[in-house]
Short mmCIF file of C-alpha atoms in Angstrom, two decimals:
data_model
loop_
_atom_site.label_atom_id
_atom_site.label_comp_id
_atom_site.label_asym_id
_atom_site.label_seq_id
_atom_site.Cartn_x
_atom_site.Cartn_y
_atom_site.Cartn_z
CA MET A 1249 131.21 66.79 31.77
CA ILE A 1250 131.20 66.08 35.50
CA THR A 1251 128.24 64.03 36.71
CA PRO A 1252 127.33 64.00 40.42
CA ARG A 1253 127.49 60.60 42.09
CA TRP A 1254 125.37 59.20 44.88
CA GLU A 1255 127.42 57.72 47.68
CA PHE A 1256 126.98 55.48 50.69
CA ARG A 1257 129.80 54.84 53.16
CA SER A 1258 130.18 53.35 56.61
CA PHE A 1259 133.09 53.08 59.02
CA GLY A 1260 133.88 50.13 61.29
CA GLN A 1261 136.25 47.31 62.05
CA HIS A 1262 134.38 44.63 60.13
CA PHE A 1263 131.18 44.35 58.13
CA GLY A 1264 130.30 40.66 58.48
CA GLU A 1265 127.90 39.61 55.75
CA ALA A 1266 128.93 42.42 53.39
CA GLU A 1267 132.59 41.39 53.50
CA SER A 1268 131.65 37.78 52.80
CA ARG A 1269 129.59 38.80 49.80
CA LEU A 1270 132.34 41.00 48.40
CA ALA A 1271 134.90 38.23 48.92
CA ALA A 1272 132.83 36.02 46.60
CA LEU A 1273 133.16 38.58 43.79
CA PRO A 1274 136.16 39.15 41.50
CA PRO A 1275 138.02 42.31 42.58
CA GLN A 1276 138.14 45.06 39.96
CA GLY A 1277 141.40 46.50 41.24
CA VAL A 1278 143.42 47.43 44.30
CA GLN A 1279 144.76 50.92 44.87
CA GLU A 1280 146.87 52.46 47.64
CA SER A 1281 147.26 56.15 48.32
CA ASP A 1282 148.51 58.61 50.90
CA GLU A 1283 146.24 61.59 51.39
CA ARG A 1284 145.78 64.48 53.73
CA TYR A 1285 142.25 65.48 54.72
CA LEU A 1286 141.43 68.97 55.93
CA LEU A 1287 138.68 68.88 58.53
CA SER A 1288 136.50 71.52 60.12
CA ALA A 1289 133.57 71.25 62.49
CA THR A 1290 130.99 71.88 59.74
CA GLY A 1291 132.84 71.58 56.44
CA GLY A 1292 132.71 69.42 53.35
CA THR A 1293 135.23 67.06 51.81
CA VAL A 1294 138.59 68.70 51.22
CA LYS A 1295 141.74 66.67 50.75
CA VAL A 1296 145.17 66.74 49.20
CA ARG A 1297 145.88 63.80 46.92
CA GLY A 1298 148.43 63.39 44.17
CA GLY A 1299 149.74 66.89 44.77
CA LEU A 1300 146.33 68.48 44.17
CA MET A 1301 143.90 70.29 46.46
CA ASP A 1302 140.74 68.27 45.84
CA ILE A 1303 137.29 69.57 46.86
CA LYS A 1304 133.93 67.81 46.59
CA ALA A 1305 130.65 69.51 47.44
CA LEU A 1306 127.55 67.88 48.88
CA THR A 1307 124.61 68.81 46.67
CA GLN A 1308 121.74 66.90 48.28
CA VAL A 1309 120.67 64.02 50.52
CA ASN A 1310 117.79 61.81 49.39
CA ALA A 1311 115.08 60.03 51.37
CA ASP A 1312 117.24 56.89 51.68
CA GLY A 1313 120.04 58.89 53.30
CA LEU A 1314 122.31 58.71 50.25
CA GLU A 1315 124.51 61.74 49.66
CA GLN A 1316 125.14 63.26 46.23
CA TRP A 1317 128.64 64.68 45.83
CA ILE A 1318 130.21 66.54 42.93
CA PRO A 1319 133.89 67.50 42.36
CA VAL A 1320 134.22 71.30 42.33
CA MET A 1321 137.97 71.89 42.35
CA LYS A 1322 141.30 70.22 41.71
CA ALA A 1323 144.14 72.68 41.90
CA GLY A 1324 147.90 72.28 42.08
CA PHE A 1325 150.38 73.92 44.39
CA PRO A 1326 151.40 76.63 44.90
CA LEU A 1327 147.70 77.32 45.52
CA PRO A 1328 146.63 80.79 44.32
CA ALA A 1329 144.81 83.05 46.78
CA ALA A 1330 141.51 82.65 44.91
CA GLU A 1331 141.70 78.85 45.18
CA THR A 1332 142.75 79.17 48.83
CA ALA A 1333 139.55 81.11 49.45
CA ARG A 1334 137.55 78.25 47.95
CA VAL A 1335 139.05 75.86 50.50
CA PHE A 1336 137.69 77.98 53.34
CA GLU A 1337 134.34 78.26 51.59
CA ALA A 1338 134.12 74.47 51.25
CA LEU A 1339 135.00 74.05 54.94
CA ARG A 1340 132.38 76.70 55.84
CA LEU A 1341 134.95 78.82 57.61
CA PRO A 1342 135.46 82.58 57.45
CA LEU A 1343 138.33 83.57 55.20
CA PRO A 1344 141.23 84.90 57.26
CA PRO A 1345 143.56 87.59 55.96
CA LEU A 1346 145.84 86.07 53.33
CA SER A 1347 149.48 86.95 53.73
CA SER A 1348 150.59 85.56 50.38
CA ALA A 1349 149.45 85.55 46.77
CA SER A 1350 149.88 81.75 46.71
CA TYR A 1351 150.67 78.90 49.10
CA THR A 1352 152.68 75.72 48.94
CA LEU A 1353 151.15 72.83 50.87
CA GLU A 1354 153.65 73.34 53.70
CA GLN A 1355 152.88 77.06 53.86
CA PHE A 1356 149.14 76.41 53.85
CA LEU A 1357 149.38 73.91 56.71
CA GLN A 1358 151.73 76.10 58.73
CA GLU A 1359 149.51 79.15 58.47
CA PHE A 1360 146.01 77.70 58.58
CA ALA A 1361 146.21 74.17 60.08
CA LYS A 1362 148.55 74.53 63.05
CA PRO A 1363 147.49 72.99 66.42
CA GLY A 1364 144.37 74.66 67.79
CA ALA A 1365 143.34 76.12 64.43
CA ALA A 1366 139.88 75.72 62.91
CA ILE A 1367 141.33 73.42 60.25
CA ARG A 1368 142.72 70.03 61.25
CA ALA A 1369 145.07 68.26 58.85
CA VAL A 1370 144.79 64.49 59.07
CA LYS A 1371 147.16 62.00 57.42
CA VAL A 1372 145.29 59.13 55.79
CA HIS A 1373 146.66 55.99 54.12
CA LYS A 1374 144.14 53.97 52.11
CA ARG A 1375 144.25 50.53 50.59
CA ARG A 1376 141.11 50.21 48.48
CA THR A 1377 139.76 47.07 46.85
CA ARG A 1378 137.01 47.70 44.34
CA TYR A 1379 134.15 45.50 43.16
CA THR A 1380 131.03 45.85 41.05
CA VAL A 1381 127.69 45.22 42.77
CA GLY A 1382 124.45 45.75 40.91
CA GLY A 1383 126.13 48.04 38.41
CA CYS A 1384 127.59 50.19 41.20
CA MET A 1385 131.17 50.59 42.33
CA ALA A 1386 131.66 49.02 45.76
CA GLU A 1387 134.82 49.59 47.73
CA LEU A 1388 136.25 47.95 50.83
CA SER A 1389 139.17 49.91 52.26
CA ASP A 1390 141.70 49.46 55.02
CA VAL A 1391 142.47 52.94 56.31
CA VAL A 1392 145.07 54.29 58.74
CA VAL A 1393 144.26 57.73 60.13
CA ASN A 1394 147.04 59.48 62.05
CA GLY A 1395 148.26 56.00 62.96
CA LYS A 1396 144.83 54.64 63.94
CA PRO A 1397 143.43 51.77 61.82
CA THR A 1398 139.84 51.51 60.66
CA ARG A 1399 137.90 50.20 57.66
CA THR A 1400 135.29 51.67 55.38
CA ILE A 1401 132.87 50.14 52.95
CA ALA A 1402 131.31 52.26 50.23
CA VAL A 1403 128.89 52.02 47.30
CA GLU A 1404 128.53 54.76 44.70
CA SER A 1405 126.90 55.38 41.33
CA GLU A 1406 125.15 58.09 39.34
CA ASP A 1407 121.95 56.02 39.83
CA ALA A 1408 120.60 56.53 43.36
CA PRO A 1409 118.07 53.62 43.31
CA ALA A 1410 120.86 51.31 42.14
CA VAL A 1411 123.02 52.36 45.11
CA THR A 1412 120.14 51.69 47.51
CA ARG A 1413 119.59 48.24 46.01
CA ALA A 1414 123.30 47.42 46.21
CA VAL A 1415 123.47 48.57 49.83
CA PHE A 1416 120.67 46.18 50.78
CA GLU A 1417 122.12 43.42 48.61
CA LEU A 1418 125.32 43.65 50.64
CA GLY A 1419 123.40 43.49 53.92
CA LEU A 1420 124.20 47.09 54.83
CA GLY A 1421 120.63 48.35 55.06
CA GLY A 1422 120.93 49.12 58.78
CA TYR A 1423 124.25 50.93 58.52
CA THR A 1424 124.54 54.68 58.88
CA ASN A 1425 125.81 56.63 55.89
CA THR A 1426 128.91 58.45 57.14
CA ALA A 1427 130.99 60.66 54.86
CA TYR A 1428 134.77 60.70 55.18
CA PRO A 1429 135.10 63.97 57.17
CA ARG A 1430 132.67 62.79 59.86
CA GLY A 1431 134.16 59.31 60.06
CA LEU A 1432 137.74 60.58 60.30
CA ALA A 1433 136.87 63.13 62.98
CA ALA A 1434 135.10 60.48 65.09
CA LEU A 1435 138.12 58.19 64.87
CA ILE A 1436 140.80 60.70 65.80
CA ASP A 1437 138.61 62.17 68.55
CA GLY A 1438 138.20 58.73 70.08
CA GLU A 1439 134.40 58.67 69.86
CA PRO A 1440 133.20 55.25 71.01
CA ALA A 1441 131.59 53.05 68.37
CA ARG A 1442 127.92 52.39 69.06
CA PHE A 1443 125.71 49.75 67.50
CA ALA A 1444 122.07 48.78 67.92
CA VAL A 1445 120.11 45.53 67.71
CA ILE A 1446 116.35 45.31 67.28
CA ASP A 1447 114.84 41.92 68.15
CA VAL A 1448 111.41 41.47 66.54
CA GLY A 1449 109.69 38.70 68.47
CA THR A 1450 106.24 37.17 68.32
CA ASN A 1451 105.10 39.03 71.42
CA SER A 1452 107.49 41.95 71.83
CA VAL A 1453 110.12 44.10 70.13
CA LYS A 1454 113.34 44.88 71.97
CA LEU A 1455 116.05 47.49 71.37
CA LEU A 1456 119.63 47.19 72.62
CA ILE A 1457 122.24 49.91 72.10
CA GLY A 1458 125.80 48.93 72.94
CA GLU A 1459 128.98 50.97 73.05
CA ARG A 1460 132.25 49.17 72.41
CA GLU A 1461 134.76 49.67 75.23
CA PRO A 1462 138.54 49.99 74.65
CA GLY A 1463 139.18 46.49 75.99
CA GLY A 1464 136.71 44.94 73.54
CA GLY A 1465 133.77 44.60 75.95
CA TRP A 1466 130.43 46.37 75.78
CA ARG A 1467 128.74 49.10 77.77
CA MET A 1468 124.96 49.03 77.40
CA VAL A 1469 123.69 52.50 76.52
CA GLY A 1470 120.03 51.54 76.20
CA ASP A 1471 117.93 48.42 76.56
CA ARG A 1472 114.15 48.45 76.35
CA GLY A 1473 111.23 46.55 74.94
CA VAL A 1474 107.60 47.04 74.01
CA VAL A 1475 104.86 44.44 73.68
CA THR A 1476 103.36 44.60 70.17
CA ARG A 1477 101.77 41.11 69.87
CA LEU A 1478 102.95 40.52 66.30
CA GLY A 1479 101.69 36.94 66.55
CA GLU A 1480 98.23 37.86 67.77
CA GLY A 1481 95.75 35.33 66.38
CA PHE A 1482 98.34 32.72 65.44
CA GLY A 1483 96.30 30.13 67.31
CA VAL A 1484 93.68 30.38 64.56
CA GLN A 1485 95.78 31.07 61.45
CA ARG A 1486 99.39 32.05 60.96
CA VAL A 1487 98.83 35.43 59.39
CA ILE A 1488 100.14 38.72 60.74
CA THR A 1489 97.14 41.02 61.02
CA ALA A 1490 97.16 44.62 59.83
CA ASP A 1491 96.81 45.90 63.41
CA ALA A 1492 99.64 43.72 64.70
CA LEU A 1493 101.88 44.84 61.83
CA GLU A 1494 101.07 48.49 62.46
CA ARG A 1495 101.91 48.19 66.17
CA THR A 1496 105.17 46.41 65.39
CA ALA A 1497 106.26 48.72 62.58
CA ALA A 1498 105.52 51.79 64.72
CA ALA A 1499 107.60 50.38 67.57
CA ILE A 1500 110.51 49.58 65.23
CA ALA A 1501 110.36 53.05 63.66
CA GLY A 1502 110.60 54.63 67.10
CA MET A 1503 113.54 52.42 68.02
CA VAL A 1504 115.37 53.23 64.78
CA GLY A 1505 114.96 56.92 65.53
CA GLU A 1506 116.22 56.44 69.08
CA ALA A 1507 119.24 54.50 67.86
CA ARG A 1508 120.08 57.20 65.32
CA GLN A 1509 119.88 59.84 68.07
CA HIS A 1510 122.50 57.86 69.99
CA GLY A 1511 124.81 58.01 66.97
CA VAL A 1512 124.96 54.30 66.17
CA LEU A 1513 127.08 53.17 63.24
CA ALA A 1514 124.73 50.32 62.36
CA ILE A 1515 121.43 48.71 63.29
CA ALA A 1516 120.92 44.96 63.02
CA ALA A 1517 117.27 43.92 63.05
CA VAL A 1518 116.41 40.24 63.48
CA GLY A 1519 113.10 38.42 63.48
CA THR A 1520 112.28 35.17 65.24
CA ALA A 1521 109.45 32.64 65.33
CA GLY A 1522 106.61 34.98 64.39
CA LEU A 1523 108.28 35.93 61.14
CA ARG A 1524 109.55 32.39 60.55
CA ILE A 1525 106.10 30.87 60.54
CA ALA A 1526 103.75 33.62 59.31
CA ASP A 1527 102.33 32.98 55.85
CA ASN A 1528 102.61 36.68 54.99
CA ALA A 1529 106.04 37.26 56.54
CA ASP A 1530 107.60 38.57 53.30
CA GLY A 1531 104.94 41.24 52.96
CA ALA A 1532 105.33 42.21 56.61
CA ILE A 1533 109.12 42.51 56.28
CA ALA A 1534 108.70 44.67 53.17
CA ALA A 1535 106.22 46.93 54.96
CA ILE A 1536 108.57 47.33 57.94
CA ARG A 1537 111.46 48.18 55.63
CA SER A 1538 109.35 50.76 53.79
CA ARG A 1539 108.29 52.33 57.09
CA THR A 1540 111.63 52.25 58.91
CA GLY A 1541 114.41 51.90 56.31
CA VAL A 1542 115.64 48.77 58.11
CA ARG A 1543 115.33 45.24 56.77
CA VAL A 1544 114.49 42.60 59.36
CA GLU A 1545 116.58 39.46 58.88
CA VAL A 1546 114.72 36.31 59.92
CA VAL A 1547 117.08 34.02 61.82
CA SER A 1548 116.61 30.27 61.91
CA GLY A 1549 115.63 28.55 65.13
CA GLU A 1550 119.05 26.90 65.28
CA ASP A 1551 120.86 30.21 64.86
CA GLU A 1552 118.60 31.82 67.44
CA GLY A 1553 119.66 29.12 69.90
CA ARG A 1554 123.34 29.69 69.08
CA LEU A 1555 123.02 33.43 69.67
CA ALA A 1556 121.12 32.91 72.92
CA TYR A 1557 123.85 30.57 74.18
CA LEU A 1558 126.47 33.15 73.25
CA ALA A 1559 124.56 35.81 75.19
CA ALA A 1560 124.06 33.62 78.25
CA LYS A 1561 127.64 32.40 78.31
CA SER A 1562 129.04 35.91 78.08
CA GLY A 1563 127.05 36.85 81.17
CA LEU A 1564 128.25 33.95 83.33
CA GLY A 1565 131.90 34.88 83.53
CA THR A 1566 134.35 32.02 83.98
CA PHE A 1567 132.43 28.75 83.90
CA THR A 1568 133.18 25.07 83.45
CA GLY A 1569 130.74 22.18 83.29
CA SER A 1570 127.59 21.31 81.38
CA LEU A 1571 125.26 24.15 80.54
CA ALA A 1572 121.71 24.26 79.21
CA VAL A 1573 120.25 27.55 78.01
CA PHE A 1574 116.65 28.13 77.01
CA ASP A 1575 114.85 31.21 75.77
CA THR A 1576 111.07 31.34 75.93
CA GLY A 1577 109.35 33.63 73.48
CA GLY A 1578 105.89 34.35 72.23
CA GLY A 1579 106.07 31.90 69.33
CA SER A 1580 108.88 29.48 70.09
CA SER A 1581 111.51 28.38 72.59
CA GLN A 1582 115.19 27.94 71.82
CA PHE A 1583 117.43 25.38 73.49
CA SER A 1584 121.21 25.12 73.52
CA PHE A 1585 123.14 22.38 75.28
CA GLY A 1586 126.88 22.58 75.74
CA HIS A 1587 129.83 22.40 78.05
CA ASP A 1588 132.38 25.03 79.00
CA SER A 1589 132.39 27.42 76.01
CA SER A 1590 131.30 24.84 73.40
CA VAL A 1591 127.78 24.32 72.06
CA ASP A 1592 127.02 20.62 71.50
CA GLU A 1593 123.43 20.93 70.29
CA ARG A 1594 120.93 23.67 69.61
CA PHE A 1595 117.39 23.71 68.24
CA SER A 1596 114.08 25.52 68.35
CA VAL A 1597 110.61 24.18 69.08
CA GLU A 1598 107.27 25.88 68.45
CA VAL A 1599 106.46 26.25 72.12
CA GLY A 1600 105.60 29.88 72.84
CA ALA A 1601 103.44 31.77 75.30
CA VAL A 1602 101.11 33.27 72.71
CA ARG A 1603 100.15 29.89 71.31
CA TYR A 1604 99.11 28.35 74.65
CA THR A 1605 97.50 31.55 75.89
CA GLU A 1606 95.11 31.43 72.94
CA ARG A 1607 94.63 27.65 72.97
CA PHE A 1608 93.73 27.41 76.67
CA THR A 1609 92.46 30.98 77.22
CA LEU A 1610 95.16 31.60 79.81
CA ASP A 1611 94.80 35.38 79.59
CA GLY A 1612 92.20 35.31 82.37
CA ARG A 1613 91.15 33.39 85.48
CA VAL A 1614 91.24 29.62 84.87
CA SER A 1615 90.79 26.45 86.89
CA PRO A 1616 93.62 24.26 88.19
CA ASP A 1617 92.47 21.61 85.72
CA THR A 1618 93.00 24.04 82.81
CA VAL A 1619 96.53 24.75 84.01
CA ARG A 1620 97.26 21.03 84.23
CA ASP A 1621 95.89 20.54 80.69
CA ALA A 1622 98.08 23.36 79.39
CA ILE A 1623 101.18 21.96 81.09
CA ALA A 1624 100.42 18.51 79.67
CA ALA A 1625 100.19 19.98 76.16
CA ILE A 1626 103.42 21.93 76.66
CA SER A 1627 105.11 18.79 77.98
CA ALA A 1628 104.08 16.82 74.91
CA ASP A 1629 105.37 19.54 72.60
CA LEU A 1630 108.67 19.63 74.51
CA SER A 1631 109.35 15.91 74.06
CA ARG A 1632 112.62 16.72 72.29
CA ILE A 1633 114.25 17.55 75.64
CA ASP A 1634 113.15 14.30 77.32
CA GLY A 1635 115.71 11.85 78.70
CA ARG A 1636 118.67 14.23 78.84
CA ALA A 1637 121.33 14.28 81.52
CA VAL A 1638 120.76 16.85 84.23
CA PRO A 1639 122.92 19.91 83.35
CA ASP A 1640 125.24 21.43 85.92
CA VAL A 1641 123.68 24.83 85.27
CA LEU A 1642 120.35 25.78 83.72
CA VAL A 1643 120.05 29.35 82.43
CA ALA A 1644 116.76 30.92 81.34
CA MET A 1645 116.14 34.10 79.39
CA GLY A 1646 113.19 35.81 77.79
CA GLY A 1647 110.27 37.99 78.82
CA ALA A 1648 108.48 35.33 80.84
CA VAL A 1649 111.32 34.50 83.20
CA THR A 1650 112.57 38.08 83.59
CA ASN A 1651 109.05 39.24 84.44
CA MET A 1652 108.64 36.44 86.96
CA THR A 1653 111.93 37.50 88.54
CA ALA A 1654 110.78 41.12 88.71
CA VAL A 1655 107.57 39.94 90.41
CA MET A 1656 109.59 37.90 92.91
CA HIS A 1657 111.70 40.98 93.77
CA ARG A 1658 108.62 43.26 93.70
CA LEU A 1659 110.37 45.72 91.41
CA THR A 1660 108.26 48.82 90.91
CA THR A 1661 110.79 49.81 88.23
CA TYR A 1662 112.47 47.10 86.19
CA ASP A 1663 116.14 46.83 87.12
CA PRO A 1664 118.26 44.53 84.92
CA GLY A 1665 121.03 44.62 87.51
CA VAL A 1666 118.72 42.99 90.04
CA VAL A 1667 117.14 40.52 87.61
CA HIS A 1668 120.37 39.30 86.00
CA GLY A 1669 121.88 36.44 87.96
CA THR A 1670 118.85 35.79 90.17
CA VAL A 1671 118.28 32.15 91.15
CA LEU A 1672 114.64 31.26 90.58
CA HIS A 1673 113.35 28.21 92.49
CA ARG A 1674 110.52 25.89 91.53
CA ALA A 1675 108.53 26.85 94.63
CA GLU A 1676 108.45 30.46 93.47
CA ILE A 1677 107.31 29.44 90.00
CA ASP A 1678 104.52 27.31 91.50
CA ARG A 1679 103.48 30.27 93.66
CA GLN A 1680 103.30 32.61 90.70
CA ILE A 1681 101.37 30.16 88.52
CA GLU A 1682 98.73 29.94 91.24
CA LEU A 1683 98.73 33.73 91.55
CA TYR A 1684 98.17 34.32 87.84
CA ARG A 1685 95.68 31.45 87.55
CA SER A 1686 93.41 33.02 90.14
CA MET A 1687 93.28 36.46 88.50
CA ASP A 1688 91.85 37.92 85.34
CA ALA A 1689 94.01 40.17 83.15
CA ALA A 1690 92.80 43.36 84.81
CA ALA A 1691 93.71 42.07 88.26
CA ARG A 1692 97.13 40.89 87.08
CA ARG A 1693 97.99 44.46 86.10
CA SER A 1694 98.13 45.33 89.80
CA ILE A 1695 100.91 42.80 90.49
CA VAL A 1696 104.07 44.65 91.43
CA GLY A 1697 106.88 43.82 89.03
CA LEU A 1698 104.74 42.63 86.11
CA GLN A 1699 105.46 44.84 83.14
CA PRO A 1700 102.60 46.39 81.15
CA LYS A 1701 101.01 44.17 78.49
CA ARG A 1702 102.57 41.02 79.96
CA GLU A 1703 99.47 40.16 81.96
CA GLU A 1704 97.86 38.15 79.16
CA VAL A 1705 100.78 35.82 78.37
CA ILE A 1706 102.55 35.55 81.73
CA LEU A 1707 100.66 32.44 82.91
CA ALA A 1708 101.50 30.49 79.75
CA GLY A 1709 105.12 31.63 79.99
CA ALA A 1710 105.37 30.48 83.60
CA CYS A 1711 103.94 27.08 82.65
CA ILE A 1712 106.59 26.70 79.94
CA VAL A 1713 109.41 27.58 82.36
CA LEU A 1714 108.11 25.09 84.94
CA THR A 1715 107.84 22.33 82.34
CA VAL A 1716 111.40 22.85 81.10
CA MET A 1717 112.74 22.67 84.65
CA SER A 1718 110.83 19.47 85.35
CA LYS A 1719 112.03 17.76 82.18
CA LEU A 1720 115.67 18.70 82.82
CA GLY A 1721 115.52 17.61 86.46
CA LYS A 1722 116.32 21.02 87.98
CA ASP A 1723 114.70 22.62 91.02
CA SER A 1724 116.23 26.01 90.26
CA LEU A 1725 117.63 28.02 87.38
CA ILE A 1726 119.72 31.15 86.84
CA VAL A 1727 117.94 34.06 85.21
CA THR A 1728 119.79 36.20 82.71
CA ASP A 1729 118.56 39.56 81.56
CA ARG A 1730 120.57 39.02 78.42
CA GLY A 1731 118.91 37.63 75.36
CA LEU A 1732 119.06 37.17 71.62
CA ARG A 1733 119.82 40.86 71.14
CA HIS A 1734 123.00 40.57 73.22
CA GLY A 1735 124.11 37.57 71.20
CA VAL A 1736 123.51 39.44 67.93
CA LEU A 1737 125.47 42.44 69.24
CA ALA A 1738 128.47 40.26 70.04
CA ASP A 1739 128.16 38.17 66.88
CA ARG A 1740 127.69 40.97 64.34
CA PHE A 1741 129.69 43.80 65.86
CA GLY A 1742 131.95 42.25 68.46
CA ALA A 1743 135.04 41.47 66.42
#
């Protein structure tokens, strides 16, 4: 009796965490094979292996995106006309006139798979290493397709929920399920590999879609953010409210859909300070996963600093000397200190714009004394960066500094090309602090360059940026439009 199996598969060059987890398991066997896949624009899985024409049919796709496949034919050569007809049926192609009662493989390819035909014959060599994960068969394969190398990772079982659990256990929850015909066609057609990163911050959620270029660099296909205020109310208690969770989950769901429309192979979702410190973070992560199908991985403050440094350094080009990078967020700020391409120290401190906005009511018009009190509190909380040598270059990233740069340039439409690389001087920061201090939130919305929903936290963010500059002895800094999401893109998908 043949039992259908539920399958998950993804194509790529490396799978990071999943490969590490498989490497820790005992392999269940290694198998090599040479196969020939027959591809059509809309067909199923048809291949020749071990001298047999092998057809599997897709029976259904479940809510988790798993595909259920069942073997429907294994026939030897010469292939009778009736079995030949089944090949065309499986490939969803009209049956052409058959000139022979049966076909050898060579005859079949010569008549039906010659250049320009509706069927493409693709030579595939596989080296498969199998493991057992959660009762499912997991397989990591090195594959060469018409001379082009790639890798696949797969999980399959008769038990669909078990496959879903194993996929998440391996850290593949954000990966797109791609069956062999689609993956092979993309590779031989030279389709660029696209990946997405979703950065779930305390104040905003950002989406980055990157396309790997032939030389190993990245072309940014999409980069946007939305303010969701996940950490709203953290000044009182560190609990993510139902409204804040709904706003954030809705934003993530929209970004996942957008990424899928762009044909990404995988989505990495990371959470920062808000999810690190919230008492109900586990419940929030579970709710987001249920809503979006993507599990948000909470990164440590130290790792966030490492990824920010990686992002900033990649945007500087050739550079030598001492470098300090800081990233201001809604719930925390990350610092990385290094030289040339090496990171010497990195850490995170709970100094974020949301916290001081709520503590000193900086979302509206305030007195100069209130600003001084806020800066004094920020300075005390930033004592960890006291007494350091002045860096050769100070680089800042994050919503506060990029918005301040957009205000300086009076950008009616945000332009990352203008913002990235701008030198921001202390005098400009002082000017903007005075500007925001003298306005309520409604008035701030009229400031050219200030993005929607930033009006409440921009004053606190500017105070943090000013304090960091003062403590590190710099009168200016370089603004980078890159951020944590760029570091994650390079770290997870760059190899």
